[in-house]
């Protein structure tokens, strides 16, 4: 069970949260003219790293806010969590 | 061979006790509940309408004799009052917030409120809730949204040690049954 630090509520058990996948990818700006390749990239392609990963979580059973977590996909260690709109913290070494 | 003890002889059933009753369970029908969404300049206006400042710290409450505002999110509160007072509260908030973006919604019928009180209330909740509800960290001005036995609840401590559990009304029967079961070993008194 992960202990996830909600930027609003503090540390809570994983069961209170929902996972939202990789964070910070951007919908094609000019959606009428975006190429199929750009759409496919946006919809399907993810980094899926072995290591530090910026990802979205939502505190479903708590404050119901979306936020970001930096989590290591091998160790599950969580380096930090930050709010939508906050500057993106550096990934740990 | 003689059967001396049936398998369920030592199990305490709802309504029975195996000692001094450690828990009182009440269905608090009903509690007035108003959901408030507001931010920016509306915060001050809402405070004027309520007569006290909205609690801005996560998972805290503020209030007076008439109502109590419970933090639900950075721009969201549940205002709890006696049943019947919510219409007046909504009127006051809506009037005060007329020019600020806001949402004031009567959600009185959305949640049932189950009160669990008595010396053993906390050990019962500990069986199904991951939060530390000891008064040392969960004092009189606190509130928390979490899970109890996988049901979403808002937990509000009450005077004298005990908790009001705000639960979606469709989950109320389930949570009530779970509390009866989890509390059986401490002895349960159903009140009200
Ligand atoms: Zn939260």
Short mmCIF file of C-alpha atoms and ligand atoms in Angstrom, two decimals:
data_model
loop_
_atom_site.label_atom_id
_atom_site.label_comp_id
_atom_site.label_asym_id
_atom_site.label_seq_id
_atom_site.Cartn_x
_atom_site.Cartn_y
_atom_site.Cartn_z
CA UNK A 1 0.00 0.00 0.00
CA UNK A 2 1.42 3.37 -1.00
CA UNK A 3 1.26 6.30 1.37
CA UNK A 4 0.48 9.17 -1.00
CA UNK A 5 1.11 12.78 0.10
CA UNK A 6 -1.91 14.73 -1.13
CA UNK A 7 -0.70 18.35 -1.46
CA UNK A 8 -3.87 19.43 0.35
CA UNK A 9 -4.64 16.71 2.92
CA UNK A 10 -1.23 15.21 3.66
CA UNK A 11 -0.31 11.54 3.66
CA UNK A 12 -3.21 9.18 3.02
CA UNK A 13 -3.55 5.52 2.14
CA UNK A 14 -3.47 4.57 -1.53
CA UNK A 15 -7.04 3.24 -1.38
CA UNK A 16 -8.34 6.81 -1.15
CA UNK A 17 -6.83 7.72 -4.54
CA UNK A 18 -7.31 7.03 -8.22
CA UNK A 19 -4.40 6.85 -10.67
CA UNK A 20 -4.50 9.10 -13.71
CA UNK A 21 -1.46 7.97 -15.71
CA UNK A 22 1.44 10.00 -17.01
CA UNK A 23 1.32 13.74 -16.38
CA UNK A 24 2.08 16.81 -18.48
CA UNK A 25 1.41 15.76 -22.01
CA UNK A 26 -0.38 18.29 -24.13
CA UNK A 27 -3.37 18.03 -26.44
CA UNK A 28 -2.54 19.19 -29.99
CA UNK A 29 -3.13 22.94 -30.03
CA UNK A 30 -4.65 23.30 -33.45
CA UNK A 31 -6.91 20.29 -33.28
CA UNK A 32 -8.48 20.72 -36.73
CA UNK A 33 -5.11 20.72 -38.44
CA UNK A 34 -3.21 18.33 -36.19
CA UNK A 35 -1.87 15.31 -38.05
CA UNK A 36 -2.92 11.73 -37.32
CA UNK A 37 0.58 11.22 -36.03
CA UNK A 38 0.21 14.06 -33.53
CA UNK A 39 -3.14 12.67 -32.36
CA UNK A 40 -1.77 9.16 -32.04
CA UNK A 41 1.16 10.52 -30.07
CA UNK A 42 -1.17 12.41 -27.74
CA UNK A 43 -3.66 9.60 -27.29
CA UNK A 44 -1.51 6.48 -27.14
CA UNK A 45 2.19 7.12 -26.70
CA UNK A 46 3.53 7.21 -23.14
CA UNK A 47 7.05 7.31 -21.74
CA UNK A 48 6.53 4.28 -19.47
CA UNK A 49 9.94 4.73 -17.83
CA UNK A 50 11.79 2.36 -15.57
CA UNK A 51 12.52 4.96 -12.92
CA UNK A 52 11.16 8.34 -11.91
CA UNK A 53 7.77 9.16 -13.37
CA UNK A 54 5.60 12.25 -13.15
CA UNK A 55 2.03 11.09 -12.85
CA UNK A 56 -1.48 12.25 -12.07
CA UNK A 57 -3.43 11.16 -9.02
CA UNK A 58 -6.82 12.17 -7.71
CA UNK A 59 -7.76 12.12 -4.03
CA UNK A 60 -11.13 10.52 -4.68
CA UNK A 61 -12.20 9.69 -1.13
CA UNK A 62 -10.75 12.91 0.27
CA UNK A 63 -10.57 16.41 -1.22
CA UNK A 64 -11.31 15.06 -4.74
CA UNK A 65 -8.54 17.16 -6.31
CA UNK A 66 -6.19 16.14 -9.10
CA UNK A 67 -2.49 16.65 -8.45
CA UNK A 68 0.91 15.34 -9.51
CA UNK A 69 3.23 12.82 -7.94
CA UNK A 70 6.85 11.97 -8.75
CA UNK A 71 7.07 8.22 -8.18
CA UNK A 72 9.76 5.67 -8.93
CA UNK A 73 8.21 2.87 -10.96
CA UNK A 74 10.59 0.21 -9.64
CA UNK A 75 10.80 1.07 -5.93
CA UNK A 76 7.42 2.85 -5.66
CA UNK A 77 9.23 5.49 -3.67
CA UNK A 78 7.46 8.85 -3.89
CA UNK A 79 9.82 11.83 -4.11
CA UNK A 80 7.28 14.62 -4.04
CA UNK A 81 3.76 15.71 -4.85
CA UNK A 82 2.67 19.07 -6.23
CA UNK A 83 -0.48 20.93 -7.18
CA UNK A 84 -1.79 21.67 -10.64
CA UNK A 85 -0.21 24.99 -11.64
CA UNK A 86 2.87 24.56 -9.43
CA UNK A 87 6.32 24.64 -11.01
CA UNK A 88 7.46 21.12 -11.95
CA UNK A 89 10.08 20.01 -9.42
CA UNK A 90 13.26 18.40 -10.72
CA UNK A 91 13.36 14.63 -10.84
CA UNK A 92 15.66 13.08 -8.20
CA UNK A 93 19.05 11.91 -9.42
CA UNK B 1 -20.08 -37.11 22.07
CA UNK B 2 -21.79 -34.18 23.75
CA UNK B 3 -21.68 -30.75 22.17
CA UNK B 4 -20.98 -28.38 25.03
CA UNK B 5 -20.69 -25.11 23.20
CA UNK B 6 -22.34 -24.17 19.90
CA UNK B 7 -20.07 -22.28 17.50
CA UNK B 8 -21.87 -18.97 17.90
CA UNK B 9 -22.47 -19.06 21.64
CA UNK B 10 -19.72 -16.54 22.31
CA UNK B 11 -20.61 -14.17 19.50
CA UNK B 12 -22.27 -10.97 20.58
CA UNK B 13 -25.22 -10.07 18.41
CA UNK B 14 -26.49 -6.58 17.61
CA UNK B 15 -28.42 -5.20 20.55
CA UNK B 16 -26.67 -7.51 23.02
CA UNK B 17 -23.61 -6.67 25.04
CA UNK B 18 -20.82 -8.70 26.54
CA UNK B 19 -20.18 -6.17 29.27
CA UNK B 20 -20.80 -2.50 29.87
CA UNK B 21 -21.99 -1.06 26.57
CA UNK B 22 -19.07 0.78 25.00
CA UNK B 23 -20.80 2.30 22.01
CA UNK B 24 -23.94 4.27 21.27
CA UNK B 25 -25.10 4.36 17.67
CA UNK B 26 -27.62 6.94 16.47
CA UNK B 27 -29.24 7.71 13.13
CA UNK B 28 -29.22 11.53 13.25
CA UNK B 29 -32.22 12.06 11.03
CA UNK B 30 -31.80 14.80 9.85
CA UNK B 31 -28.92 17.27 9.57
CA UNK B 32 -29.06 20.38 7.35
CA UNK B 33 -26.21 20.34 4.80
CA UNK B 34 -25.21 23.04 2.33
CA UNK B 35 -22.37 22.65 -0.16
CA UNK B 36 -20.48 25.88 -0.81
CA UNK B 37 -18.05 26.45 -3.69
CA UNK B 38 -16.35 29.84 -3.59
CA UNK B 39 -12.90 31.40 -4.00
CA UNK B 40 -11.17 34.78 -4.17
CA UNK B 41 -13.21 37.79 -3.10
CA UNK B 42 -16.22 35.59 -2.36
CA UNK B 43 -14.44 34.12 0.66
CA UNK B 44 -14.83 37.32 2.66
CA UNK B 45 -18.44 37.76 1.57
CA UNK B 46 -19.26 34.20 2.59
CA UNK B 47 -17.61 34.82 5.97
CA UNK B 48 -19.80 37.87 6.52
CA UNK B 49 -22.93 35.90 5.66
CA UNK B 50 -21.98 33.07 8.00
CA UNK B 51 -20.77 35.29 10.83
CA UNK B 52 -17.37 33.57 10.94
CA UNK B 53 -14.46 33.12 8.56
CA UNK B 54 -14.41 30.00 6.40
CA UNK B 55 -11.69 27.60 7.58
CA UNK B 56 -8.90 27.75 4.99
CA UNK B 57 -6.63 25.07 6.45
CA UNK B 58 -7.22 21.62 4.98
CA UNK B 59 -9.42 19.31 7.05
CA UNK B 60 -10.45 21.90 9.64
CA UNK B 61 -13.79 23.40 10.65
CA UNK B 62 -15.09 26.72 11.94
CA UNK B 63 -18.49 27.68 13.19
CA UNK B 64 -20.82 29.12 15.76
CA UNK B 65 -24.03 28.03 17.49
CA UNK B 66 -25.97 28.13 14.20
CA UNK B 67 -23.73 26.33 11.73
CA UNK B 68 -20.34 24.74 11.19
CA UNK B 69 -18.31 24.94 7.98
CA UNK B 70 -16.25 21.85 7.18
CA UNK B 71 -13.34 22.08 4.71
CA UNK B 72 -13.87 19.69 1.79
CA UNK B 73 -11.34 21.11 -0.66
CA UNK B 74 -9.39 24.32 -1.40
CA UNK B 75 -12.56 26.03 -2.67
CA UNK B 76 -15.27 23.80 -1.21
CA UNK B 77 -17.01 23.49 2.17
CA UNK B 78 -19.89 21.56 3.65
CA UNK B 79 -21.89 23.74 6.00
CA UNK B 80 -23.74 21.76 8.59
CA UNK B 81 -26.71 23.12 10.55
CA UNK B 82 -29.87 22.02 12.31
CA UNK B 83 -32.41 20.60 9.89
CA UNK B 84 -34.73 23.36 8.75
CA UNK B 85 -32.11 26.11 9.00
CA UNK B 86 -30.53 25.38 5.62
CA UNK B 87 -33.00 27.47 3.57
CA UNK B 88 -32.15 30.61 5.53
CA UNK B 89 -28.44 29.83 5.28
CA UNK B 90 -28.68 29.41 1.51
CA UNK B 91 -30.58 32.66 1.19
CA UNK B 92 -27.96 34.56 3.19
CA UNK B 93 -25.04 33.05 1.29
CA UNK B 94 -26.62 33.57 -2.13
CA UNK B 95 -27.41 37.21 -1.32
CA UNK B 96 -23.89 37.88 -0.01
CA UNK B 97 -22.24 36.15 -2.99
CA UNK B 98 -24.41 37.66 -5.70
CA UNK B 99 -21.45 39.18 -7.60
CA UNK B 100 -18.86 36.50 -6.88
CA UNK B 101 -18.65 33.23 -8.80
CA UNK B 102 -20.10 30.63 -6.45
CA UNK B 103 -22.28 27.59 -6.05
CA UNK B 104 -24.52 27.17 -3.03
CA UNK B 105 -26.35 23.87 -3.04
CA UNK B 106 -28.73 22.24 -0.61
CA UNK B 107 -27.37 18.71 -0.20
CA UNK B 108 -29.28 17.88 2.99
CA UNK B 109 -30.76 14.75 1.44
CA UNK B 110 -27.49 13.53 -0.06
CA UNK B 111 -25.98 12.09 3.09
CA UNK B 112 -27.18 10.29 6.16
CA UNK B 113 -25.46 11.11 9.43
CA UNK B 114 -24.65 8.24 11.76
CA UNK B 115 -23.39 9.15 15.21
CA UNK B 116 -21.06 6.77 16.96
CA UNK B 117 -20.23 7.74 20.54
CA UNK B 118 -18.86 6.16 23.68
CA UNK B 119 -15.50 5.04 24.97
CA UNK B 120 -15.04 2.40 22.28
CA UNK B 121 -16.09 4.46 19.24
CA UNK B 122 -12.49 4.99 18.13
CA UNK B 123 -11.37 1.34 18.26
CA UNK B 124 -14.41 0.42 16.18
CA UNK B 125 -13.60 2.96 13.47
CA UNK B 126 -9.96 1.89 13.54
CA UNK B 127 -11.06 -1.47 12.16
CA UNK B 128 -12.12 0.12 8.89
CA UNK B 129 -10.41 3.50 8.63
CA UNK B 130 -6.72 4.26 8.06
CA UNK B 131 -6.80 7.69 9.72
CA UNK B 132 -5.53 8.38 13.23
CA UNK B 133 -8.66 9.68 14.95
CA UNK B 134 -7.05 10.18 18.36
CA UNK B 135 -7.95 13.65 19.76
CA UNK B 136 -4.20 14.37 19.87
CA UNK B 137 -4.25 14.71 16.07
CA UNK B 138 -7.97 14.80 15.32
CA UNK B 139 -9.17 17.50 17.71
CA UNK B 140 -12.48 19.32 18.03
CA UNK B 141 -11.81 21.66 15.08
CA UNK B 142 -10.90 18.88 12.65
CA UNK B 143 -12.81 17.13 9.90
CA UNK B 144 -11.71 14.42 7.48
CA UNK B 145 -12.96 12.78 4.35
CA UNK B 146 -11.83 9.21 4.06
CA UNK B 147 -13.00 5.62 3.77
CA UNK B 148 -14.61 3.50 6.46
CA UNK B 149 -14.92 -0.10 5.37
CA UNK B 150 -14.46 1.16 1.80
CA UNK B 151 -17.42 3.56 2.04
CA UNK B 152 -16.69 7.26 1.49
CA UNK B 153 -17.40 9.26 4.62
CA UNK B 154 -16.88 12.67 6.13
CA UNK B 155 -15.86 12.25 9.77
CA UNK B 156 -16.64 15.03 12.23
CA UNK B 157 -15.62 14.70 15.88
CA UNK B 158 -18.30 15.58 18.42
CA UNK B 159 -18.09 16.93 21.93
CA UNK B 160 -17.46 14.35 24.60
CA UNK B 161 -15.67 11.89 22.31
CA UNK B 162 -17.45 10.41 19.36
CA UNK B 163 -17.97 11.05 15.69
CA UNK B 164 -20.65 12.01 13.21
CA UNK B 165 -20.21 9.99 10.04
CA UNK B 166 -21.63 11.66 6.94
CA UNK B 167 -22.22 8.97 4.34
CA UNK B 168 -24.02 8.90 1.00
CA UNK B 169 -27.54 7.77 1.85
CA UNK B 170 -27.35 4.73 -0.41
CA UNK B 171 -24.37 3.53 1.66
CA UNK B 172 -25.97 4.30 5.03
CA UNK B 173 -27.55 0.88 5.50
CA UNK B 174 -24.30 -0.84 4.64
CA UNK B 175 -22.25 1.34 7.01
CA UNK B 176 -24.82 0.91 9.79
CA UNK B 177 -24.62 -2.88 9.44
CA UNK B 178 -20.84 -2.75 9.34
CA UNK B 179 -20.72 -0.64 12.53
CA UNK B 180 -23.06 -3.06 14.31
CA UNK B 181 -20.83 -5.92 13.31
CA UNK B 182 -17.51 -4.19 14.05
CA UNK B 183 -18.81 -2.87 17.36
CA UNK B 184 -20.50 -6.03 18.59
CA UNK B 185 -17.52 -7.05 20.71
CA UNK B 186 -17.71 -3.77 22.67
CA UNK B 187 -21.46 -3.83 23.19
CA UNK B 188 -23.69 -1.52 21.18
CA UNK B 189 -26.64 0.55 22.28
CA UNK B 190 -28.82 1.81 19.41
CA UNK B 191 -30.32 5.15 20.34
CA UNK B 192 -32.83 7.53 18.83
ZN1 LIG C 1 -6.64 15.51 -0.55
#
